[in-house]
Coordinates of C-alpha atoms in Angstrom, one line a residue:
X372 CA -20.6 13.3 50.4
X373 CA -19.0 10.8 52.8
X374 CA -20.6 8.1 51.3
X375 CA -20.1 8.8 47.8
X376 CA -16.1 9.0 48.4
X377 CA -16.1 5.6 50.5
X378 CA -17.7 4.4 47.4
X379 CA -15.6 5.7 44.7
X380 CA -12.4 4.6 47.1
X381 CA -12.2 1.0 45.9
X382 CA -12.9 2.1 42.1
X383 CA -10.1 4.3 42.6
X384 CA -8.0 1.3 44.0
X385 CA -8.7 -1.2 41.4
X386 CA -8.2 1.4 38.5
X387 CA -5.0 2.0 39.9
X388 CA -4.0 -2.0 40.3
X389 CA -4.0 -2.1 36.5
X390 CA -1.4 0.4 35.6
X391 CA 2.2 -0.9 35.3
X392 CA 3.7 2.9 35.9
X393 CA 3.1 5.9 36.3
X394 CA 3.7 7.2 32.6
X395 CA 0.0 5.5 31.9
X396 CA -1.6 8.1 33.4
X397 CA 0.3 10.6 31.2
X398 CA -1.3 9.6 28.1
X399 CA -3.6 11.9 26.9
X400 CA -6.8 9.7 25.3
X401 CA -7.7 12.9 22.9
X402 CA -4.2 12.9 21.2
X403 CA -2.9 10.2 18.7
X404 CA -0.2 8.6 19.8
X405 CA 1.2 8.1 16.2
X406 CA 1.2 10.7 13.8
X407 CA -0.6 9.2 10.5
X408 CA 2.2 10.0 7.5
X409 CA -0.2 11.8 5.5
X410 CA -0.7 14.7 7.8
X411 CA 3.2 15.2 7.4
X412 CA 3.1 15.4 4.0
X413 CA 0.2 17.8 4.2
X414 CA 2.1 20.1 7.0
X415 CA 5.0 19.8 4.5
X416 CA 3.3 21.1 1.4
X417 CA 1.7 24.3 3.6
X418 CA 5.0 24.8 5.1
X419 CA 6.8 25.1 1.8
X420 CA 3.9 27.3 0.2
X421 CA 4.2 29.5 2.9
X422 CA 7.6 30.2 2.8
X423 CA 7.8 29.9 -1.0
X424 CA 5.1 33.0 -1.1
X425 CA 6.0 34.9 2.1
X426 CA 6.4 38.9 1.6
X427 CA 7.9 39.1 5.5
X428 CA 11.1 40.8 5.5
X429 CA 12.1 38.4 7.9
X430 CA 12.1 35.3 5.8
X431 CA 11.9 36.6 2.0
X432 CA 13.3 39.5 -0.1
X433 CA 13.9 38.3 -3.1
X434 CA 10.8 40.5 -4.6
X435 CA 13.1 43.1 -3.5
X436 CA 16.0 41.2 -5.4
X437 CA 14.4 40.6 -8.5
X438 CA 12.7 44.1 -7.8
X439 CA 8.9 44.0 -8.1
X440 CA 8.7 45.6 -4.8
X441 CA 10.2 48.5 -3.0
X442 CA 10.3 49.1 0.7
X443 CA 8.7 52.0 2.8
X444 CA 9.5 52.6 6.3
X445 CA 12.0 49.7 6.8
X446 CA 14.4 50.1 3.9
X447 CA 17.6 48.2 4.8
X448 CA 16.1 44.5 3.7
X449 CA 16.1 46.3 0.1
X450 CA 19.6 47.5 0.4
X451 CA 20.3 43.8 1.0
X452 CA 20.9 43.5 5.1
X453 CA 20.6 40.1 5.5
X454 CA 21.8 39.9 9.2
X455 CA 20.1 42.2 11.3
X456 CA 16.8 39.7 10.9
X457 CA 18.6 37.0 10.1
X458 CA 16.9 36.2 6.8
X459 CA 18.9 33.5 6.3
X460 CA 18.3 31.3 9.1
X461 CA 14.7 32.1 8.4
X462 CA 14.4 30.8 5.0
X463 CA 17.0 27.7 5.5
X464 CA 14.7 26.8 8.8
X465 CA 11.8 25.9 7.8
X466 CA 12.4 24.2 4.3
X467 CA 14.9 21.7 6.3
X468 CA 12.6 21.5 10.1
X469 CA 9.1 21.9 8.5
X470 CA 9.4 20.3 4.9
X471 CA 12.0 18.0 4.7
X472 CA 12.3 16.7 7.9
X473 CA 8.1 15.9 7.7
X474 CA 8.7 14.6 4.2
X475 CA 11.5 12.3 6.0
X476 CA 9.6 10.9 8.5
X477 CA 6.4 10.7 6.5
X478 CA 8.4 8.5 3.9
X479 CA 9.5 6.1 6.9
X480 CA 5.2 5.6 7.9
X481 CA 3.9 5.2 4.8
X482 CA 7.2 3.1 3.9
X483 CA 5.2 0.4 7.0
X484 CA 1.9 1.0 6.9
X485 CA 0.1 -2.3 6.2
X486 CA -3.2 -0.4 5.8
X487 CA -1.9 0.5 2.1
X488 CA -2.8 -2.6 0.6
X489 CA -2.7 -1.4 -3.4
X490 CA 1.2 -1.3 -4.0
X491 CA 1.1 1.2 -6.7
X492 CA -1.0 3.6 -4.4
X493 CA 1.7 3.0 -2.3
X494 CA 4.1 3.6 -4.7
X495 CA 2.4 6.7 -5.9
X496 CA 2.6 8.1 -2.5
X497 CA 6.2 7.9 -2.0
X498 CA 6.9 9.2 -5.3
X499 CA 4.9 12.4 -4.7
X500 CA 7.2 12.8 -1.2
X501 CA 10.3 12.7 -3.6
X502 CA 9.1 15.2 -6.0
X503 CA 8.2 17.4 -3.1
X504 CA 11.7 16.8 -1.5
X505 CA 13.6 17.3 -4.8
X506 CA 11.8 20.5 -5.2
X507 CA 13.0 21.7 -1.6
X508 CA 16.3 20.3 -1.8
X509 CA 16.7 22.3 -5.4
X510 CA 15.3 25.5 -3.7
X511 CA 18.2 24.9 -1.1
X512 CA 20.9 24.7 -3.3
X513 CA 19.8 27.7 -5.6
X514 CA 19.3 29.7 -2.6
X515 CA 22.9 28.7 -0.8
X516 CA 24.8 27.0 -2.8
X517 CA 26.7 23.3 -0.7
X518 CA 24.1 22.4 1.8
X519 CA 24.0 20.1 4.2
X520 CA 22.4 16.9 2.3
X521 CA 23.8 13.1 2.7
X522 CA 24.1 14.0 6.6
X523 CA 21.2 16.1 6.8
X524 CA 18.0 15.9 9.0
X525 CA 20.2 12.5 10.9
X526 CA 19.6 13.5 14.9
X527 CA 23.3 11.2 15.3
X528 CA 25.2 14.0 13.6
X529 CA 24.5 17.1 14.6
X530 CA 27.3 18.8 12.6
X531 CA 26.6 18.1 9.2
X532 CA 28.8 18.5 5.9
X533 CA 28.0 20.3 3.6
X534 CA 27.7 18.5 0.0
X535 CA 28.7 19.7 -3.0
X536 CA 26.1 21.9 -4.7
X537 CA 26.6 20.2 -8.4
X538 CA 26.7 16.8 -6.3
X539 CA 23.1 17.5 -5.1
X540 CA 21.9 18.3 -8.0
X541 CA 23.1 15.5 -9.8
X542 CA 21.9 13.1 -7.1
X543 CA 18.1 14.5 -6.8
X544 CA 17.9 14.5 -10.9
X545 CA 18.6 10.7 -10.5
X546 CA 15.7 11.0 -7.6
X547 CA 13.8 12.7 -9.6
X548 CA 14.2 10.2 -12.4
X549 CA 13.6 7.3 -10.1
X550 CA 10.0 8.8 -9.1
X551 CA 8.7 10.2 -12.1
X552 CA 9.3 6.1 -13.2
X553 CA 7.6 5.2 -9.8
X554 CA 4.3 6.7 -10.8
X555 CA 1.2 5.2 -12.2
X556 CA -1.6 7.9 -13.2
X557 CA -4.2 5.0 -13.7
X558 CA -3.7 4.0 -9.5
X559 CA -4.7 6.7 -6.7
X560 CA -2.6 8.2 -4.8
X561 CA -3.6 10.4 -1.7
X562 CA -7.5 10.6 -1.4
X563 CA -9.2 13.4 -3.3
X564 CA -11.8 15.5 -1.9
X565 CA -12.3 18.1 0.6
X566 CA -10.2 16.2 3.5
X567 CA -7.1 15.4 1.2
X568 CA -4.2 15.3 2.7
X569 CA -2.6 16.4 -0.6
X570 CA -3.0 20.3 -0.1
X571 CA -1.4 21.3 -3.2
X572 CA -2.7 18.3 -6.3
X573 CA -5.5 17.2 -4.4
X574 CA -4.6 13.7 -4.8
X575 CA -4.1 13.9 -8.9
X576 CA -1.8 11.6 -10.1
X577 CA -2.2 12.9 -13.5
X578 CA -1.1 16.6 -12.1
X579 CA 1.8 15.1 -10.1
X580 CA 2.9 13.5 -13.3
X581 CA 3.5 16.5 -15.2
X582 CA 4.7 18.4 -12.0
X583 CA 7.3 15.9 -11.9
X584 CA 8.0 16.1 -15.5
X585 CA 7.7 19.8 -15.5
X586 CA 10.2 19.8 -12.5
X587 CA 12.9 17.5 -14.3
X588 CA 12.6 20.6 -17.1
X589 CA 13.5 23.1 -14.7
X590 CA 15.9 21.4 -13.3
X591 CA 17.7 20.6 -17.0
X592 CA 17.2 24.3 -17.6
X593 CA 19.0 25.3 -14.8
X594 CA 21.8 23.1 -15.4
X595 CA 22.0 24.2 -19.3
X596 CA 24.8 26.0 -19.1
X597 CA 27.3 24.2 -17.3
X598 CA 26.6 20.9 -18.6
X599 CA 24.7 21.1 -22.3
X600 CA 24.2 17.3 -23.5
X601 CA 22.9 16.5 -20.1
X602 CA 20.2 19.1 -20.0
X603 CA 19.5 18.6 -23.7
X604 CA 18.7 14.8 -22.8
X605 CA 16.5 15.6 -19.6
X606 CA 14.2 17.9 -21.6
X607 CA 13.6 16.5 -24.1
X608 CA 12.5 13.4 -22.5
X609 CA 9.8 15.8 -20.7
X610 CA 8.4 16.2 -24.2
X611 CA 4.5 16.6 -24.0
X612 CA 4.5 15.4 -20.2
X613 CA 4.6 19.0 -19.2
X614 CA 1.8 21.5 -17.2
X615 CA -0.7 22.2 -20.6
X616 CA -3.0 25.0 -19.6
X617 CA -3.5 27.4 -16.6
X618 CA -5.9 25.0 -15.4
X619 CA -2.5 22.8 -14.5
X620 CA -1.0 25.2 -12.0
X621 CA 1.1 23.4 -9.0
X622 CA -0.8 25.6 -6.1
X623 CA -2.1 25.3 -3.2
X624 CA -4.7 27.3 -1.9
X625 CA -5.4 28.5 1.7
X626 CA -8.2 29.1 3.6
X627 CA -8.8 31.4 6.7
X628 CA -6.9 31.8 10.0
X629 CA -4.8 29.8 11.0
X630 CA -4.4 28.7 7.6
X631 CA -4.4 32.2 5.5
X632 CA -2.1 33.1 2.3
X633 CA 0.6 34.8 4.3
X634 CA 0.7 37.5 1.8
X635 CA -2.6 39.0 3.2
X636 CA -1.3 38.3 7.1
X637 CA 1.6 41.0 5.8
X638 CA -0.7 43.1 3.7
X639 CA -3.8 43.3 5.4
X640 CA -3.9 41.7 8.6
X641 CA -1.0 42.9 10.4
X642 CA -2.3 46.5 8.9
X643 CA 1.2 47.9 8.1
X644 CA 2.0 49.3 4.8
X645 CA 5.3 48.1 4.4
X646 CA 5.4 47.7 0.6
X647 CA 5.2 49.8 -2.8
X648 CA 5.4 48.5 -6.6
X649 CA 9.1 48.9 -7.5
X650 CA 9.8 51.6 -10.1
X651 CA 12.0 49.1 -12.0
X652 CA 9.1 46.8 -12.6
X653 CA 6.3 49.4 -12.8
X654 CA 8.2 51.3 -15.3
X655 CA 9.0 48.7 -17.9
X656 CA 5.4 47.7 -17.9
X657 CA 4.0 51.5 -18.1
X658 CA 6.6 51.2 -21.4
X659 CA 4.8 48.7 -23.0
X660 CA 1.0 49.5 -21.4
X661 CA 1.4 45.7 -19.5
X662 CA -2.5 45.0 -18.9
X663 CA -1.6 43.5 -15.8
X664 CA -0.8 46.2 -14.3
X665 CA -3.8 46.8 -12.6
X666 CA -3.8 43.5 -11.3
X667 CA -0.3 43.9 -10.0
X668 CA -0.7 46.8 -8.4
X669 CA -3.4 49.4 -7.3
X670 CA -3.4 53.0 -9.3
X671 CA -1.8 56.1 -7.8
X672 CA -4.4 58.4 -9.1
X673 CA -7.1 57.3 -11.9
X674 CA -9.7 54.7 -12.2
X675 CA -8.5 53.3 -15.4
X676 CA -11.3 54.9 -17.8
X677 CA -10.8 56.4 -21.2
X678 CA -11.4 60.0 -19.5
X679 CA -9.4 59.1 -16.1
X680 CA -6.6 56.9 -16.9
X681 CA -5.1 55.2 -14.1
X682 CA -1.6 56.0 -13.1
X683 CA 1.1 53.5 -12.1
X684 CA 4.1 55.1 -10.1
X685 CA 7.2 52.9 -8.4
X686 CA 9.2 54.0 -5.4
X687 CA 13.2 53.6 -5.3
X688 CA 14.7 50.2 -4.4
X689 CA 16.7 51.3 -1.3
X690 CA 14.6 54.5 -0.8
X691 CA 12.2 54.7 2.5
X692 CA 9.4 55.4 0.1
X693 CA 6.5 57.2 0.9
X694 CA 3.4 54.8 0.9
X695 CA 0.9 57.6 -0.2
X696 CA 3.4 58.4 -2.8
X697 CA 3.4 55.2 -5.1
X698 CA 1.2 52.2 -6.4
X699 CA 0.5 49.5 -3.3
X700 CA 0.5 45.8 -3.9
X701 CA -2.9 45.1 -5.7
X702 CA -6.0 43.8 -4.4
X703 CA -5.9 40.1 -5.7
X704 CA -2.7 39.7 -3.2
X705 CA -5.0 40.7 -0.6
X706 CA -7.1 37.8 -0.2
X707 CA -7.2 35.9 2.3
X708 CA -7.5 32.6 0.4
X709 CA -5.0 33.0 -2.5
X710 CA -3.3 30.3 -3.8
X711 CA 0.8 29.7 -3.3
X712 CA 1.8 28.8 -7.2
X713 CA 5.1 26.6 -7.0
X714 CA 4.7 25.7 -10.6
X715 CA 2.8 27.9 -13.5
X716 CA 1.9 26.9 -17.0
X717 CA 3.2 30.6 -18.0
X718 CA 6.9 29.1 -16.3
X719 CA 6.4 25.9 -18.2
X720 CA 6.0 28.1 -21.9
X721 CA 8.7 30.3 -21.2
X722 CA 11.1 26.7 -20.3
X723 CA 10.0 25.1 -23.2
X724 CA 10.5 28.8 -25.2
X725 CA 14.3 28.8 -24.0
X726 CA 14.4 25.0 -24.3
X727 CA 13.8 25.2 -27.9
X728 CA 15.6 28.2 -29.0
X729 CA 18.5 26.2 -27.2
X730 CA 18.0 23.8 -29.7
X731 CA 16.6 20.8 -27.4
X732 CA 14.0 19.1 -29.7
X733 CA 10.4 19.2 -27.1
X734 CA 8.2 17.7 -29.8
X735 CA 5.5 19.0 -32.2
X736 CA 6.3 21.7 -34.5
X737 CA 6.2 24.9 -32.2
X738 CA 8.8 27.0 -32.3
X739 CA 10.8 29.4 -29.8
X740 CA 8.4 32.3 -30.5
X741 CA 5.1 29.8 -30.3
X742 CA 6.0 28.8 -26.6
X743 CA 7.3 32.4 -25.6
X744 CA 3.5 33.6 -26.9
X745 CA 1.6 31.2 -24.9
X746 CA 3.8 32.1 -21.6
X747 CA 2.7 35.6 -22.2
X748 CA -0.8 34.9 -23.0
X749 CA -1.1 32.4 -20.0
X750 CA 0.4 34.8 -17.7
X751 CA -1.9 37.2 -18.6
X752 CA -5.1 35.1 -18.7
X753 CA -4.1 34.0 -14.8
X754 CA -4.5 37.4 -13.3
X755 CA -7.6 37.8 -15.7
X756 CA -6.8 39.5 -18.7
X757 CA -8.3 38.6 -22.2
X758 CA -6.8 37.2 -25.4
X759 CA -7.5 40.1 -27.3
X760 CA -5.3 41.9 -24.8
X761 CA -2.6 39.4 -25.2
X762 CA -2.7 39.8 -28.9
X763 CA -2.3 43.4 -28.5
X764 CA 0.3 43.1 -26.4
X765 CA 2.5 40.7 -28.1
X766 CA 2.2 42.6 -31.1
X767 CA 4.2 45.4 -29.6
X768 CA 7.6 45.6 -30.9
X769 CA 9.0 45.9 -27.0
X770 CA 7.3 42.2 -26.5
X771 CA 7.3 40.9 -30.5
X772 CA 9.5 37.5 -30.3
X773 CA 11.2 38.3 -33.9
X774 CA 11.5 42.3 -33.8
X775 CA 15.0 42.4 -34.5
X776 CA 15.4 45.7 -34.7
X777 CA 15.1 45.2 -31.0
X778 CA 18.5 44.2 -30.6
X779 CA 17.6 41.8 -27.6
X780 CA 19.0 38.0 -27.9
X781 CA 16.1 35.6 -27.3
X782 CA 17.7 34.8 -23.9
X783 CA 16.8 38.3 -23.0
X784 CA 13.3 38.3 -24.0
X785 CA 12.5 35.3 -22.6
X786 CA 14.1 36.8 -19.8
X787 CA 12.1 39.8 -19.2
X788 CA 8.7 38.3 -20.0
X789 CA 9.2 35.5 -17.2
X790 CA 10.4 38.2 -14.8
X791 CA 6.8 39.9 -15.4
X792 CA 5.1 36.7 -15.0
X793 CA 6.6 35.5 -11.8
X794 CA 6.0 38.3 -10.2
X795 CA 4.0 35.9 -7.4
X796 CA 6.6 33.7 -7.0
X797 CA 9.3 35.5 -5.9
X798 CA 12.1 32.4 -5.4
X799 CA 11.5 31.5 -9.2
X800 CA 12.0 34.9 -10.7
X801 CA 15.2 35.3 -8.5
X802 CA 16.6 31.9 -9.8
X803 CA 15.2 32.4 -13.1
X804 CA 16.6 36.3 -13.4
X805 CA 20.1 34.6 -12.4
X806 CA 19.9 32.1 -14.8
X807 CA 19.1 34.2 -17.7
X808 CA 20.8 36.9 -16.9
X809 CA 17.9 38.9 -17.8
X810 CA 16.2 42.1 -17.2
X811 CA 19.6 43.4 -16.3
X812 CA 19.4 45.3 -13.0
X813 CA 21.5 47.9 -11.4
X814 CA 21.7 47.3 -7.3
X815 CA 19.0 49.1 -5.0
X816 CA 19.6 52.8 -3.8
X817 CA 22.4 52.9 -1.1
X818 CA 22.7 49.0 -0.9
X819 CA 25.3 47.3 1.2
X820 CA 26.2 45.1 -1.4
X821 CA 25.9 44.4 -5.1
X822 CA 22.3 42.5 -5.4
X823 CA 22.6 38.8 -3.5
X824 CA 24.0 35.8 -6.4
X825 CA 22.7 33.9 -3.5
X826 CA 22.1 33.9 1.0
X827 CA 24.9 33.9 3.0
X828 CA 24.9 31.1 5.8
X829 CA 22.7 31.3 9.0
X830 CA 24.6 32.5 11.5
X831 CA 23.4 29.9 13.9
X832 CA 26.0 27.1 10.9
X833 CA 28.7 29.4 11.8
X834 CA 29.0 29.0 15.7
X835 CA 27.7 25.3 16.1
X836 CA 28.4 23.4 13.0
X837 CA 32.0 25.8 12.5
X838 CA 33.6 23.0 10.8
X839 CA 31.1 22.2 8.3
X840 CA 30.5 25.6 7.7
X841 CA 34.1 26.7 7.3
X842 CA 35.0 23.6 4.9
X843 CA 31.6 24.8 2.7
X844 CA 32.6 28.5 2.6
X845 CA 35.9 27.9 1.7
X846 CA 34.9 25.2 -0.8
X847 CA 32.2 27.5 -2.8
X848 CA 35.2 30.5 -2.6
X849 CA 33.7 32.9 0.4
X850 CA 29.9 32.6 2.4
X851 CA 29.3 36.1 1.0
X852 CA 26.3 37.2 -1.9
X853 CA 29.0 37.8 -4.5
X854 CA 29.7 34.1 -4.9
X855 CA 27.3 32.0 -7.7
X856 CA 26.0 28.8 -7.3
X857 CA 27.6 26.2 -10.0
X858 CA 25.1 26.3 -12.4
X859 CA 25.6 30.6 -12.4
X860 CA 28.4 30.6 -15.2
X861 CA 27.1 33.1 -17.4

């Protein structure tokens, strides 16, 4: 034993003559020293599925806004609390620390990385961070309203102002614009394959292409009725560049733990049963025998034959509903590998349905009614129904484009049919149900409030960025959920 430490003793000596300081022996050999951009971009894109998705209380109710769910046990999220978990902070979090700020900083490494030796795959790389950061900085301002923006995410200001929430708009629809022109679907962009680092395309450039362009539609949309000619212009230059078939969905899909659809962490793996259909939704699709019911939502009694029909029962937004006593969350949100749809196809059809009974010319001869069909038959068909039961359906004169005994404008039947089919992605139905003004819903039971226009500040703006925070609430006319965001004028 002697020996062998008299022996190692000059090893030990020489090993520790070629080390300028100390901090050399903290380096850890296993770790990368630089983080490659890539893997930001793919954190980013989980992060913002996750939270887009999320059925936590803590971080997203608006399925109990737009009311496709109703609460059990834990009611007061569904009366519109905000505070006591401090929603807000835990939706505003992550989109700026986990998306944005990985987006950032991916930008800047890819920006210098001399490995990229194809300019355009360069160029199609950057592009695809923009579209993701347009996308998040639009979620921001349809969520709150002024944000912080120009001096966001800048570690040398740590009180940002707040920007103008038509400012941002305008600014990231020039962004927008600026990447969509970027990108070359003939070059590659991220690798494909099972080790992408693009979670959500997989590397398509094709698919980020019509994201993009299906993204600038959106954003027109939303922008329709507070400034006409402009959104008229950006739409129709989205003409047939546009998600075309299911097959198109912007998703991404997850795998197992640690990387599991957080819908079946809240549904099945935490074991609670926090959640019931909502009677709002559950009874307008009992009125018109929706076939996606069953995929919605599990039967309260019945098997869904001819002799036992199945039985779909909503609880009380507001109420502390009785699990045993209504329909549960159905089975396809229980698995474990579900994919988070930021963009549908269905979306896209009922956009290009409101786009063209706006008058916006989107190419080809469909009409109004032709798009508003295909975003009911595609929703359908994505949570496995046939097109004989779509037919059947959209014959109905509660579903029937042109039934005008109805009495319904076509703003309201587009309306309710994309209400229905977002009913997995909870932050588009709330912007889209705010921008159509359609279904119109009355406020949960007992609810604090009238049902959120938008989230109230965190908490944590108000006592270290006071200032900021005071100038923004004052400027959007009060930090409470009465107040619309700009493009809210109807």
């Amino acid at each position: 034993m002697k020996k062998s430490l008299i022996l190692a003793l000059p090893a030990m000596l020489l090993a520790t003559s070629c080390v300028d300081t100390l901090d050399d022996y903290n380096v850890d050999p296993k770790r990368a020293s630089v983080v490659p951009g890539q893997t930001l971009v793919s954190n980013a894109e989980r992060s913002l599925a996750r939270i887009l998705v999320s059925s936590s209380v803590n971080n997203n109710t608006f399925r109990f806004f737009v009311q496709s769910w109703a609460a059990t046990t834990y009611a007061d999220e569904s009366r519109y609390e905000l505070n006591t978990r401090n929603i807000p902070q835990n939706f505003w979090s992550p989109l700026y620390r986990d998306v944005l700020r990985d987006l950032k900083e991916a930008k800047s490494l890819i920006t210098a990385d001399i490995t990229i030796s194809n300019p355009k795959v360069k160029a199609n790389r950057l592009a695809i961070i923009e579209v993701l950061e347009v996308y998040t900085w639009a979620t921001l301002v349809d969520t709150y309203g002024d944000v912080p923006y120009t001096e966001a995410l800048d570690f040398s200001k740590p009180q940002p102002k707040y920007d103008d929430d038509a400012a941002i708009y305008a600014d990231i629809i020039t962004r927008l614009n600026a990447a969509i022109g970027q990108m070359d679907a003939t070059a590659a962009g991220y690798a494909t394959g099972a080790s992408s680092a693009d979670l959500i395309n997989n590397g398509n450039m094709a698919l980020w292409v019509k994201f993009a362009n299906s993204l600038k539609l959106r954003l027109a949309l939303t922008i329709a009725d507070v400034d006409g000619a402009k959104a008229k212009t950006m739409a129709e230059e989205t003409a047939g560049k546009t998600l075309t078939a299911n097959a198109d969905n912007i998703d991404l899909t997850f795998l197992t733990f640690p990387n599991s659809n957080p819908i079946f962490e809240d549904l099945i793996r935490s074991g609670r049963k926090d959640f019931v259909a909502s009677a709002t939704l559950v009874d307008k699709m009992n009125s018109l025998t929706d076939p996606r019911r069953d995929d919605f939502f599990k039967p309260l009694v019945g098997t869904g034959t001819a002799t036992v029909p199945a039985v779909f029962k909503g609880g009380v937004n507001g109420n502390a509903n009785a699990y045993a006593s209504f329909s549960a969350p159905g089975t396809k949100l229980e698995v474990q590998g579900a994919p988070a749809v930021l963009m549908s196809y269905a979306q896209v059809k009922f956009m290009l349905a409101d786009a063209t009974s706006r008058g916006f010319n989107m190419g080809g001869t469909l009409t109004a009614e032709d798009h508003y069909n295909a975003g009911v038959t595609a929703s359908i068909l994505e949570w496995g129904g046939t097109a004989a039961e779509a037919t059947a359906y959209l014959a109905q004169p509660g579903v029937k484009f042109t039934n005008a005994a109805s009495g319904a404008t076509n703003k309201e039947k587009i309306g309710v049919q994309e209400w229905i089919a977002l009913y997995n992605q909870p932050v588009d139905a709330y912007r889209e149900w705010r921008r159509l003004d359609s279904p119109k819903l009355t406020k949960a039971n007992l609810a604090r409030t009238e049902i959120p226009l938008r989230l109230t500040y965190p908490i944590i703006e108000q006592n270290l960025n006071t200032g900021s925070y005071g100038a923004a609430a004052s400027a959007i006319g009060g930090d409470n959920v009465g107040t619309k965001i700009f493009w809210d004028k109807l």
